JSON list of C-alpha atoms in Angstrom, two decimals:
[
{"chain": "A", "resi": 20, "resn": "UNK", "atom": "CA", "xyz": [55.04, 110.57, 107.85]},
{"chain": "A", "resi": 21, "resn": "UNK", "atom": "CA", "xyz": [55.04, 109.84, 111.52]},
{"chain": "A", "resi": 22, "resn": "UNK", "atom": "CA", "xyz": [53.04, 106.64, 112.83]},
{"chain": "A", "resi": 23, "resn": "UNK", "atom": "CA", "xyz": [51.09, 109.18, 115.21]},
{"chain": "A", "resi": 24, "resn": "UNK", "atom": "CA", "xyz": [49.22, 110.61, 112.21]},
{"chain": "A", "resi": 25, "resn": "UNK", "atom": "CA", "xyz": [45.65, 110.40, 113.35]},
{"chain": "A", "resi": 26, "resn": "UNK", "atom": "CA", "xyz": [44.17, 110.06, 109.83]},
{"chain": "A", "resi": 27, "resn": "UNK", "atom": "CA", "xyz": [45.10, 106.11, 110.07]},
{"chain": "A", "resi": 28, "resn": "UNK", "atom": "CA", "xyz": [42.88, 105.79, 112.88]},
{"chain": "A", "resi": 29, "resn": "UNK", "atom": "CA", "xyz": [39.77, 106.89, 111.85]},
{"chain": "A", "resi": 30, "resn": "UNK", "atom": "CA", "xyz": [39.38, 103.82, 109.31]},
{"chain": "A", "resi": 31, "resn": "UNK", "atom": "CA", "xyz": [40.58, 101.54, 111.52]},
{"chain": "A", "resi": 32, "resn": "UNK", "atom": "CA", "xyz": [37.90, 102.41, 114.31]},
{"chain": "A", "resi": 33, "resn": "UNK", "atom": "CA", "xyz": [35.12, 102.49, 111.40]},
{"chain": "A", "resi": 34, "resn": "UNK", "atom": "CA", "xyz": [36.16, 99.14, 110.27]},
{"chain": "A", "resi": 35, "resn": "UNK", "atom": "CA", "xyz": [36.22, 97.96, 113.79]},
{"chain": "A", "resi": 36, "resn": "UNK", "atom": "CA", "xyz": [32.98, 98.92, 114.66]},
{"chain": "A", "resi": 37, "resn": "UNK", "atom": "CA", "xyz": [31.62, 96.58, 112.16]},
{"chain": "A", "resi": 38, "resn": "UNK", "atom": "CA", "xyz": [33.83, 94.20, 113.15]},
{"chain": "A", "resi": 39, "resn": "UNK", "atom": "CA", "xyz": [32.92, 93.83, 116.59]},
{"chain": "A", "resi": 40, "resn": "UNK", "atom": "CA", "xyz": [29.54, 93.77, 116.03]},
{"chain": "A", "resi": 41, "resn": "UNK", "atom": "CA", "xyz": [29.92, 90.12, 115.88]},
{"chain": "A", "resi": 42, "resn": "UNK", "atom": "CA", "xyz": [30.14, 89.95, 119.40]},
{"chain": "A", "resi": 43, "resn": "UNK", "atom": "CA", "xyz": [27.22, 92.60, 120.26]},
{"chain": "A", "resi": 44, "resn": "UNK", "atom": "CA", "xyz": [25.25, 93.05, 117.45]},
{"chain": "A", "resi": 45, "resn": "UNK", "atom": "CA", "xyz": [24.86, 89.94, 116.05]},
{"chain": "A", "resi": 46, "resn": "UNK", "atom": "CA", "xyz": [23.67, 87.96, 118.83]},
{"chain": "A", "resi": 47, "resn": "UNK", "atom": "CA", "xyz": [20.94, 91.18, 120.34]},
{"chain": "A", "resi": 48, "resn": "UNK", "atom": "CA", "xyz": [19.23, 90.61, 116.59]},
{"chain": "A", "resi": 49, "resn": "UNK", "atom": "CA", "xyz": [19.10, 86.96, 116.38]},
{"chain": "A", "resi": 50, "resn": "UNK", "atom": "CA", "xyz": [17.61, 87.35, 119.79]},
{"chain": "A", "resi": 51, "resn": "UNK", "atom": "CA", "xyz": [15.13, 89.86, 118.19]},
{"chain": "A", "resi": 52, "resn": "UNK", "atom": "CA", "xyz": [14.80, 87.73, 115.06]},
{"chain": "A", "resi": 53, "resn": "UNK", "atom": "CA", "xyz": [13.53, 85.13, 117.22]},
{"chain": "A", "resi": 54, "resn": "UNK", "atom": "CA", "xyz": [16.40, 82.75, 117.24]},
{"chain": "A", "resi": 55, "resn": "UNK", "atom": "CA", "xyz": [17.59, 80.64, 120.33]},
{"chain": "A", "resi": 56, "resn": "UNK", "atom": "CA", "xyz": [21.33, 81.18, 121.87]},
{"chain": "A", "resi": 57, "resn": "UNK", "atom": "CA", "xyz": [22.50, 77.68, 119.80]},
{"chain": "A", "resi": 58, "resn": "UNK", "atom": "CA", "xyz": [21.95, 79.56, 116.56]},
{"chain": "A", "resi": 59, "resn": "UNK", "atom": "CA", "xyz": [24.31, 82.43, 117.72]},
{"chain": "A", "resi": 60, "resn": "UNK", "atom": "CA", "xyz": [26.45, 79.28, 118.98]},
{"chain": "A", "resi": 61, "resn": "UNK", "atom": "CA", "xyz": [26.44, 78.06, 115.00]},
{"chain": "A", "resi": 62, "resn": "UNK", "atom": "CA", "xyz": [26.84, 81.05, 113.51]},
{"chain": "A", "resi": 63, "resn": "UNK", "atom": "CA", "xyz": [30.32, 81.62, 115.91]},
{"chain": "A", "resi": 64, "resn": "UNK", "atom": "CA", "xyz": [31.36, 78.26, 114.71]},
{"chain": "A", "resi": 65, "resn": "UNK", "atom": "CA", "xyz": [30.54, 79.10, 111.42]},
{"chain": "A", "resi": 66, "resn": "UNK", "atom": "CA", "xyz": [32.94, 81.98, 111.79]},
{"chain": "A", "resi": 67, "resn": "UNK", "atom": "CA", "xyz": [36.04, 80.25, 113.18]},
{"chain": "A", "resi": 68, "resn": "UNK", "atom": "CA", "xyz": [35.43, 77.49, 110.63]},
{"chain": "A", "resi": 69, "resn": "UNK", "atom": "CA", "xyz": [36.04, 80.20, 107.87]},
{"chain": "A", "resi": 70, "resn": "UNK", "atom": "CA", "xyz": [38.90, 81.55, 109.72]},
{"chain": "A", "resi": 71, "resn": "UNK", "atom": "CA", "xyz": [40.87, 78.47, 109.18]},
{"chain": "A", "resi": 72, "resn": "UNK", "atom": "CA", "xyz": [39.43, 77.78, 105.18]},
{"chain": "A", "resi": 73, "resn": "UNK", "atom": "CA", "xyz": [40.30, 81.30, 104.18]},
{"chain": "A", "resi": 74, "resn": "UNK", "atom": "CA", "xyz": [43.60, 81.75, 105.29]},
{"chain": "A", "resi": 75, "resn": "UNK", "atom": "CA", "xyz": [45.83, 79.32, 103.40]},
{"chain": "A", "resi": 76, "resn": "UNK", "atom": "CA", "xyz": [42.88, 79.93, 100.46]},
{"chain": "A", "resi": 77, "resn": "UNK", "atom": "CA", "xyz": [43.39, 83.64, 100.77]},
{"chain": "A", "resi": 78, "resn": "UNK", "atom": "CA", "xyz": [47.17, 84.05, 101.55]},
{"chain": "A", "resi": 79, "resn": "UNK", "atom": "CA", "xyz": [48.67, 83.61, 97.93]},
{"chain": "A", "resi": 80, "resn": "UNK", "atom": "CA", "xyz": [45.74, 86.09, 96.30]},
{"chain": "A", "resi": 81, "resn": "UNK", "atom": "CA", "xyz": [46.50, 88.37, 98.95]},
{"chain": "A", "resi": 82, "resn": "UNK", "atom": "CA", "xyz": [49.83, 88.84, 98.55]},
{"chain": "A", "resi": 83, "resn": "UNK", "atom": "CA", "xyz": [49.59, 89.97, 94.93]},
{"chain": "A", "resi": 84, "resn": "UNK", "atom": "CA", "xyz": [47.56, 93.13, 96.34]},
{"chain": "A", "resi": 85, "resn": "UNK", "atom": "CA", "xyz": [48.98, 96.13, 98.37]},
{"chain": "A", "resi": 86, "resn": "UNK", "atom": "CA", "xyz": [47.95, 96.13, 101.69]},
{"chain": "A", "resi": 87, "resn": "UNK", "atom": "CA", "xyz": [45.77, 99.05, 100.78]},
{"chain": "A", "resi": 88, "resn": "UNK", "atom": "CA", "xyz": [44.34, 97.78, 98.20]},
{"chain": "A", "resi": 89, "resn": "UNK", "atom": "CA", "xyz": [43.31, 94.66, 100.35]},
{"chain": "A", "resi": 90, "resn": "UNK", "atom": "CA", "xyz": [41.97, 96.29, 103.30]},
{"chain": "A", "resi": 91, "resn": "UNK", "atom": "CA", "xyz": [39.56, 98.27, 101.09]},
{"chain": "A", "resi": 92, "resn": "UNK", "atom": "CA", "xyz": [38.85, 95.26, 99.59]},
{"chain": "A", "resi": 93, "resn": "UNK", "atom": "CA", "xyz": [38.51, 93.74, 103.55]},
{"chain": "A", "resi": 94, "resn": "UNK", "atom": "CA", "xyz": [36.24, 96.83, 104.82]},
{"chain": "A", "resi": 95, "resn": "UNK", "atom": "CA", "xyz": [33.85, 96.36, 101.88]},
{"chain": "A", "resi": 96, "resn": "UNK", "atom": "CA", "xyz": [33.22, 92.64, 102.49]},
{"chain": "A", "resi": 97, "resn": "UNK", "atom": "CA", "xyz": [33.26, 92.96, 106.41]},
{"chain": "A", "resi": 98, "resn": "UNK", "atom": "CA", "xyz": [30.42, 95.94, 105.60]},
{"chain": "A", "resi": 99, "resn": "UNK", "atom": "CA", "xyz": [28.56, 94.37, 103.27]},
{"chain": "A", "resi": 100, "resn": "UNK", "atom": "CA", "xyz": [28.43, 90.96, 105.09]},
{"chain": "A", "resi": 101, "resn": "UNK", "atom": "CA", "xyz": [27.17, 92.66, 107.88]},
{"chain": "A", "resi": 102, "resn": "UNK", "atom": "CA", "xyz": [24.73, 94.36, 105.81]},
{"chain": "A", "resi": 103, "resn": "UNK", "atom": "CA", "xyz": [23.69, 91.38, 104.37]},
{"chain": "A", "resi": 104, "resn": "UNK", "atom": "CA", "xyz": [22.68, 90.18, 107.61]},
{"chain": "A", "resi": 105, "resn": "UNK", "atom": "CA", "xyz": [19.24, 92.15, 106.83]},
{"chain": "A", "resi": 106, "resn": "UNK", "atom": "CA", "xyz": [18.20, 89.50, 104.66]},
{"chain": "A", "resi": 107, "resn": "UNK", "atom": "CA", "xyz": [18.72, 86.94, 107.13]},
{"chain": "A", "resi": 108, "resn": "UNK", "atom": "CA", "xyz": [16.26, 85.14, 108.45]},
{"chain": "A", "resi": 109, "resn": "UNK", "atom": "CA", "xyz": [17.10, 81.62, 109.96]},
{"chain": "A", "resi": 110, "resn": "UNK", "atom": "CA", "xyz": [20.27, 80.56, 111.00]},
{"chain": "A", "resi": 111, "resn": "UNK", "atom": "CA", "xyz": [21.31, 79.29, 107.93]},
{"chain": "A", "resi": 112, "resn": "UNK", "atom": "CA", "xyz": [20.97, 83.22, 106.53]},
{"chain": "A", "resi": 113, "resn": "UNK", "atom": "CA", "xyz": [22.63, 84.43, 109.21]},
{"chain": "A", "resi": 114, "resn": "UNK", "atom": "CA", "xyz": [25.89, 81.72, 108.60]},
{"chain": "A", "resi": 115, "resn": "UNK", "atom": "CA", "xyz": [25.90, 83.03, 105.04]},
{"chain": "A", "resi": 116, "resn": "UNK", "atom": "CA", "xyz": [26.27, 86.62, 105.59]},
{"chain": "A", "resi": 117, "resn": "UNK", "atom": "CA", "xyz": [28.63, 85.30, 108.27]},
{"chain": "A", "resi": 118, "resn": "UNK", "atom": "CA", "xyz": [30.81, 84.30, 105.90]},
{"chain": "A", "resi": 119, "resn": "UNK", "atom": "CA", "xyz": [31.11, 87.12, 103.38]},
{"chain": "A", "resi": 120, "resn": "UNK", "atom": "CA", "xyz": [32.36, 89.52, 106.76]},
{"chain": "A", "resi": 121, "resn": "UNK", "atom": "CA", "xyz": [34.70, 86.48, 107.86]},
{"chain": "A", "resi": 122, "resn": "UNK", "atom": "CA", "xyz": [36.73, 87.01, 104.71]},
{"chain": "A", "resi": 123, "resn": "UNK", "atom": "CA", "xyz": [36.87, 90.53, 104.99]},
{"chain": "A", "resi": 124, "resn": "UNK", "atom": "CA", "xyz": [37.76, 90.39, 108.61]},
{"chain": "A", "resi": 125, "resn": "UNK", "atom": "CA", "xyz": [40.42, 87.94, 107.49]},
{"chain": "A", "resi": 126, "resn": "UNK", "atom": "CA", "xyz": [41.67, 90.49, 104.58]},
{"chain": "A", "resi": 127, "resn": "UNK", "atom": "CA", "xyz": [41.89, 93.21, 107.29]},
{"chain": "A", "resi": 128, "resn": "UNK", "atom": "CA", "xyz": [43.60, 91.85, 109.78]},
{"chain": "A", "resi": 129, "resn": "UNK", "atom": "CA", "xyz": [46.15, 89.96, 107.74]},
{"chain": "A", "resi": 130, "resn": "UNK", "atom": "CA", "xyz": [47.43, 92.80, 106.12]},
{"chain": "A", "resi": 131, "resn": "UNK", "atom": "CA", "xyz": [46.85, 95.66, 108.36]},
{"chain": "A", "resi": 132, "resn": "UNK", "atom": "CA", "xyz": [50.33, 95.57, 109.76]},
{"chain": "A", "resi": 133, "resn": "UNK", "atom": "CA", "xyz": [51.85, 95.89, 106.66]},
{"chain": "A", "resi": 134, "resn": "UNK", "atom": "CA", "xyz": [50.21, 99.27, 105.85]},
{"chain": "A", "resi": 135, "resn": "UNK", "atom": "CA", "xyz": [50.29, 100.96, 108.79]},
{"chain": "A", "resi": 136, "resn": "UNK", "atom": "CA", "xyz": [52.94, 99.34, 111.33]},
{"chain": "A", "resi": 137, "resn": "UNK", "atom": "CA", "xyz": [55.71, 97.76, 108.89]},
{"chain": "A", "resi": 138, "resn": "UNK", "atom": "CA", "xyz": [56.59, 101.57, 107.30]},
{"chain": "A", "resi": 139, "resn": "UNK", "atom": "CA", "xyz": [56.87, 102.92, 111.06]},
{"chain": "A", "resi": 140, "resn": "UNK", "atom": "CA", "xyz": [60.22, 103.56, 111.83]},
{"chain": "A", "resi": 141, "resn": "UNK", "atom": "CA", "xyz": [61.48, 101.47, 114.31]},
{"chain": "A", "resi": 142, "resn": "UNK", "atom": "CA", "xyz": [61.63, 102.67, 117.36]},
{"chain": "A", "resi": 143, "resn": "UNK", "atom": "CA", "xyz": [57.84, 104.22, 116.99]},
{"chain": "A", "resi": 144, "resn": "UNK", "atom": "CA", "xyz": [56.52, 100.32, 116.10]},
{"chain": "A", "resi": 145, "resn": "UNK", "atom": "CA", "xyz": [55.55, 100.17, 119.96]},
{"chain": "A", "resi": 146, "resn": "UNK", "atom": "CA", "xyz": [53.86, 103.14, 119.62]},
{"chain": "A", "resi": 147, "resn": "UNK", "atom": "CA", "xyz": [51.95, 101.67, 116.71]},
{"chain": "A", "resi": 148, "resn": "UNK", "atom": "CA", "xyz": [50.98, 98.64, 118.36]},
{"chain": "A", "resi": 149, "resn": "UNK", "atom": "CA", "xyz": [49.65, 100.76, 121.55]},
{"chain": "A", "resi": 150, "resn": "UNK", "atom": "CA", "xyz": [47.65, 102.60, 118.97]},
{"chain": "A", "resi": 151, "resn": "UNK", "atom": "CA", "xyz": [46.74, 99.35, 117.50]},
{"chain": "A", "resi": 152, "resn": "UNK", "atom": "CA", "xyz": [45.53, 98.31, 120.83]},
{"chain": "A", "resi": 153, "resn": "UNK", "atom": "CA", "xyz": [43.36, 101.44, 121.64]},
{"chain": "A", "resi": 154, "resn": "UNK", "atom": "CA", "xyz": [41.77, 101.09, 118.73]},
{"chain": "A", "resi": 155, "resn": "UNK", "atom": "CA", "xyz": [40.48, 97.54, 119.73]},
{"chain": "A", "resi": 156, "resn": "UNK", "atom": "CA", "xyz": [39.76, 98.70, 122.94]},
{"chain": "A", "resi": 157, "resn": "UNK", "atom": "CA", "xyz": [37.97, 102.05, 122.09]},
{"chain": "A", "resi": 158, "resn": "UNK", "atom": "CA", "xyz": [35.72, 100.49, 119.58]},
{"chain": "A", "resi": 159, "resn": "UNK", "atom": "CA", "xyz": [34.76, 97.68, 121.88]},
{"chain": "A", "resi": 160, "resn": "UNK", "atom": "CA", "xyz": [33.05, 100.30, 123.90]},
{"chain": "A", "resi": 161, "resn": "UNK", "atom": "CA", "xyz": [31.67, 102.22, 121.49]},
{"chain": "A", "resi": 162, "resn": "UNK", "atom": "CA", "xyz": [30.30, 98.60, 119.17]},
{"chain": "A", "resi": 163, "resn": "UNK", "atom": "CA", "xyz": [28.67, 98.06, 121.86]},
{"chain": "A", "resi": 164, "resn": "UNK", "atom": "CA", "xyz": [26.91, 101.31, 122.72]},
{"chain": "A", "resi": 165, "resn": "UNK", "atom": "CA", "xyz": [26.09, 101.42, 118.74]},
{"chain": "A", "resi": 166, "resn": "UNK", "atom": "CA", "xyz": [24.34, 98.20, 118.94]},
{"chain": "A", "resi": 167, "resn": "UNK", "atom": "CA", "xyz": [22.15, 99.47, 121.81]},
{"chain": "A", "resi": 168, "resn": "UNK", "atom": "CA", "xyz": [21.42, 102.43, 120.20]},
{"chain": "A", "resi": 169, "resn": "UNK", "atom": "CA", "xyz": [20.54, 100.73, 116.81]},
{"chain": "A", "resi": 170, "resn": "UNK", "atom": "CA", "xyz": [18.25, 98.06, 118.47]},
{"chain": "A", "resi": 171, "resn": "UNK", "atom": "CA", "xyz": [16.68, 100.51, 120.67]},
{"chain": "A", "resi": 172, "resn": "UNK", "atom": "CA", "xyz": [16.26, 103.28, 117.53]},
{"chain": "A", "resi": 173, "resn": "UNK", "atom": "CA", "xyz": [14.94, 100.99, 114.79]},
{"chain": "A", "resi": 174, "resn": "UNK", "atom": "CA", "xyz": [16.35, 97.39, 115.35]},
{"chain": "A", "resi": 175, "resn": "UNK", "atom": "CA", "xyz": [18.31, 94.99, 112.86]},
{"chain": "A", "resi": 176, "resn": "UNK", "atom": "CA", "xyz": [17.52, 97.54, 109.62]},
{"chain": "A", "resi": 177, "resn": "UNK", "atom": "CA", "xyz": [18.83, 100.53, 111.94]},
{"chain": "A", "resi": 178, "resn": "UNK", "atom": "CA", "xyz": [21.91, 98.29, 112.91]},
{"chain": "A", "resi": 179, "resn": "UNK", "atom": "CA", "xyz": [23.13, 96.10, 109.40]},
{"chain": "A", "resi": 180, "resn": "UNK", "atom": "CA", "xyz": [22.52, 99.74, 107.72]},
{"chain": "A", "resi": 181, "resn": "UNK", "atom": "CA", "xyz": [24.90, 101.51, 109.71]},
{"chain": "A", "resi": 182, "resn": "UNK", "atom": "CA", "xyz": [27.03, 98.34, 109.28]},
{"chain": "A", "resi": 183, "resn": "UNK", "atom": "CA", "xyz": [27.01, 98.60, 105.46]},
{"chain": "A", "resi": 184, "resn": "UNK", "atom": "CA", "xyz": [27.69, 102.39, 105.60]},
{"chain": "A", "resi": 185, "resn": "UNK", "atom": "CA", "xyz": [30.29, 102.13, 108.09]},
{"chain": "A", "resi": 186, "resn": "UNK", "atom": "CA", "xyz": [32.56, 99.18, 105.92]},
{"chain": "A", "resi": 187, "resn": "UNK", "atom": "CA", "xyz": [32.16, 101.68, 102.74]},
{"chain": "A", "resi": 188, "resn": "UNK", "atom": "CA", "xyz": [33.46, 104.74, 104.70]},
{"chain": "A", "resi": 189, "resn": "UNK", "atom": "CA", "xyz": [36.37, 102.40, 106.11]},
{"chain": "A", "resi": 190, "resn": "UNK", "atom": "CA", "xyz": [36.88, 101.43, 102.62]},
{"chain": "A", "resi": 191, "resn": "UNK", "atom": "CA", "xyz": [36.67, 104.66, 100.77]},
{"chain": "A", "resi": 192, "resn": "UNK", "atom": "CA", "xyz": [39.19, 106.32, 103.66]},
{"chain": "A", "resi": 193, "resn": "UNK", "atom": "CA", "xyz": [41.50, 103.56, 102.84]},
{"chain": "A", "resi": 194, "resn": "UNK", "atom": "CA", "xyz": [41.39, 104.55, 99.05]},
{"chain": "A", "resi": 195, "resn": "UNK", "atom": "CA", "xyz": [41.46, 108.48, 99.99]},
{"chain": "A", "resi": 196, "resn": "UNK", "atom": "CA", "xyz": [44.86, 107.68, 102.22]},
{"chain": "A", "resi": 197, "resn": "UNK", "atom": "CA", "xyz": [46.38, 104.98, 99.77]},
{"chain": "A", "resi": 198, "resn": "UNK", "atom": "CA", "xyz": [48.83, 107.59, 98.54]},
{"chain": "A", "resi": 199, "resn": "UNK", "atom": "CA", "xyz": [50.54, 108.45, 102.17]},
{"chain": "A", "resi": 200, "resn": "UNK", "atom": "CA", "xyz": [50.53, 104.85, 103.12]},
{"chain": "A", "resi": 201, "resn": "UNK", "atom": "CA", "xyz": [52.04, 103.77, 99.74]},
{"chain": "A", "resi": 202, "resn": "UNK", "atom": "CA", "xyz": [54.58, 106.68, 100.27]},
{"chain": "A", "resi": 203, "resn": "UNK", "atom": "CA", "xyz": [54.93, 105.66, 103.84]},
{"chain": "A", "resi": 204, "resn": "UNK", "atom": "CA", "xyz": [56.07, 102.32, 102.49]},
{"chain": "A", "resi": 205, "resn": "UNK", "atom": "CA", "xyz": [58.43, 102.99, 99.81]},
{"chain": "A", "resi": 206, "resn": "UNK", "atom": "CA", "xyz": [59.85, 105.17, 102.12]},
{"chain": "A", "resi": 207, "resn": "UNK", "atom": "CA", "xyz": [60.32, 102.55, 104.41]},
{"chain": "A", "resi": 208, "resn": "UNK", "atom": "CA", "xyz": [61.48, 100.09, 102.06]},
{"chain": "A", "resi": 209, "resn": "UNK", "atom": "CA", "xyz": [64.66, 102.43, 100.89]},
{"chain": "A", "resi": 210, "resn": "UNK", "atom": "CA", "xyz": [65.56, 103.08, 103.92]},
{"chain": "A", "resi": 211, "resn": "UNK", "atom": "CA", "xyz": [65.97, 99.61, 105.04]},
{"chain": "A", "resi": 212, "resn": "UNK", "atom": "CA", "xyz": [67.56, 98.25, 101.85]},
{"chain": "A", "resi": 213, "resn": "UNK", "atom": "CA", "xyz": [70.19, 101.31, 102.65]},
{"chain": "A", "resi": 214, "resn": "UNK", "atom": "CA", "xyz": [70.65, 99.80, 106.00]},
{"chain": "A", "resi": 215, "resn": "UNK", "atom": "CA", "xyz": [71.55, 96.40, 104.84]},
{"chain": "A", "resi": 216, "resn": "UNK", "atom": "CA", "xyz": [73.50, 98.13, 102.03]},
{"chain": "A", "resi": 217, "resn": "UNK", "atom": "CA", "xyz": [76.00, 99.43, 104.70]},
{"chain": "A", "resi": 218, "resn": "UNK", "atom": "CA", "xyz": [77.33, 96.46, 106.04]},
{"chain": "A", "resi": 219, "resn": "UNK", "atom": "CA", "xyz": [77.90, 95.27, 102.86]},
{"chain": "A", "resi": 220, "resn": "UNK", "atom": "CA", "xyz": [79.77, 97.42, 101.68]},
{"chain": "A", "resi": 221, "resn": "UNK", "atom": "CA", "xyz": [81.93, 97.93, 104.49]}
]
């Protein structure tokens, strides 16, 4: 299945949106929850602080799983974190829920590559990372005009609800698509042990 297939996207760009809500979102409802610009200040450093805790914690649990398997997994937490943010009152709420999407975010991103870019062939894995890229870019725009809209419609509830519904669609796409990617995979896999194959037996 070519790495153009549009179906890959469409997950990607929901879990994104949640995603990059921690750089629009989060800070317009502290704002509205009353909270200065040093709480949005702790809550970032809360963030990059379970960046680097997660990821030698996560990375041998991780690789057990397919990648499908944990970027489900990854949307669900990054949704439900952000969700969670509705219960969040102080800073120190806000830091907890910040930690449930950091490991989801951390999920995602380690493992995206390997279910959508590793089985591209390769000659279409720049074409993957482009697509990679306008994905980032495309839901930048589009976080930020959903925050706006959320805050404007019916505030944090309107926003961390379409947060928590956004991570499960992400995550049930990912389970609706696991069979192409898996096939993708396998597909890729025997064709590259057939590769190496060839100069050994010559």
């Amino acid at each position: 299945m070519p790495c153009s297939d549009t179906r890959f996207d469409r997950p990607t760009l929901a879990w994104l949106l949640v995603y990059q809500q921690m750089l629009f979102g989060l800070p317009l409802a502290m704002d509205r929850a009353g909270l200065s610009p040093r709480a949005y200040g702790m809550v970032c450093l809360v963030n990059a602080a379970c960046v680097l805790v997660y990821q030698p914690l996560l990375q041998p649990l991780i690789g057990r799983f397919s990648p499908t398997t944990v970027c489900t997994a990854g949307a669900l937490f990054t949704g439900a974190g952000m969700g969670a943010h509705l219960l969040s009152q102080d800073t120190l709420g806000y830091a907890a829920a910040t930690g449930i999407w950091t490991m989801g975010g951390s999920a995602v991103l380690r493992r995206r590559h390997d279910g959508c870019g590793r089985p591209c062939p390769r000659p279409r894995t720049r074409h993957y990372a482009g697509v990679w890229g306008c994905m980032l870019g495309l839901s930048a725009l589009a976080a930020l005009h959903l925050a706006a809209w959320a805050m404007d419609t019916g505030g944090n509830t309107v926003l961390w609800s379409v947060c928590a519904a956004l991570g499960a669609a992400a995550a049930a796409a990912c389970v609706a698509l696991r069979p192409a990617i898996e096939g993708r995979r396998e597909g890729a896999g025997h064709k590259e042990r057939a590769c190496e194959a060839v100069p050994a037996a010559s």
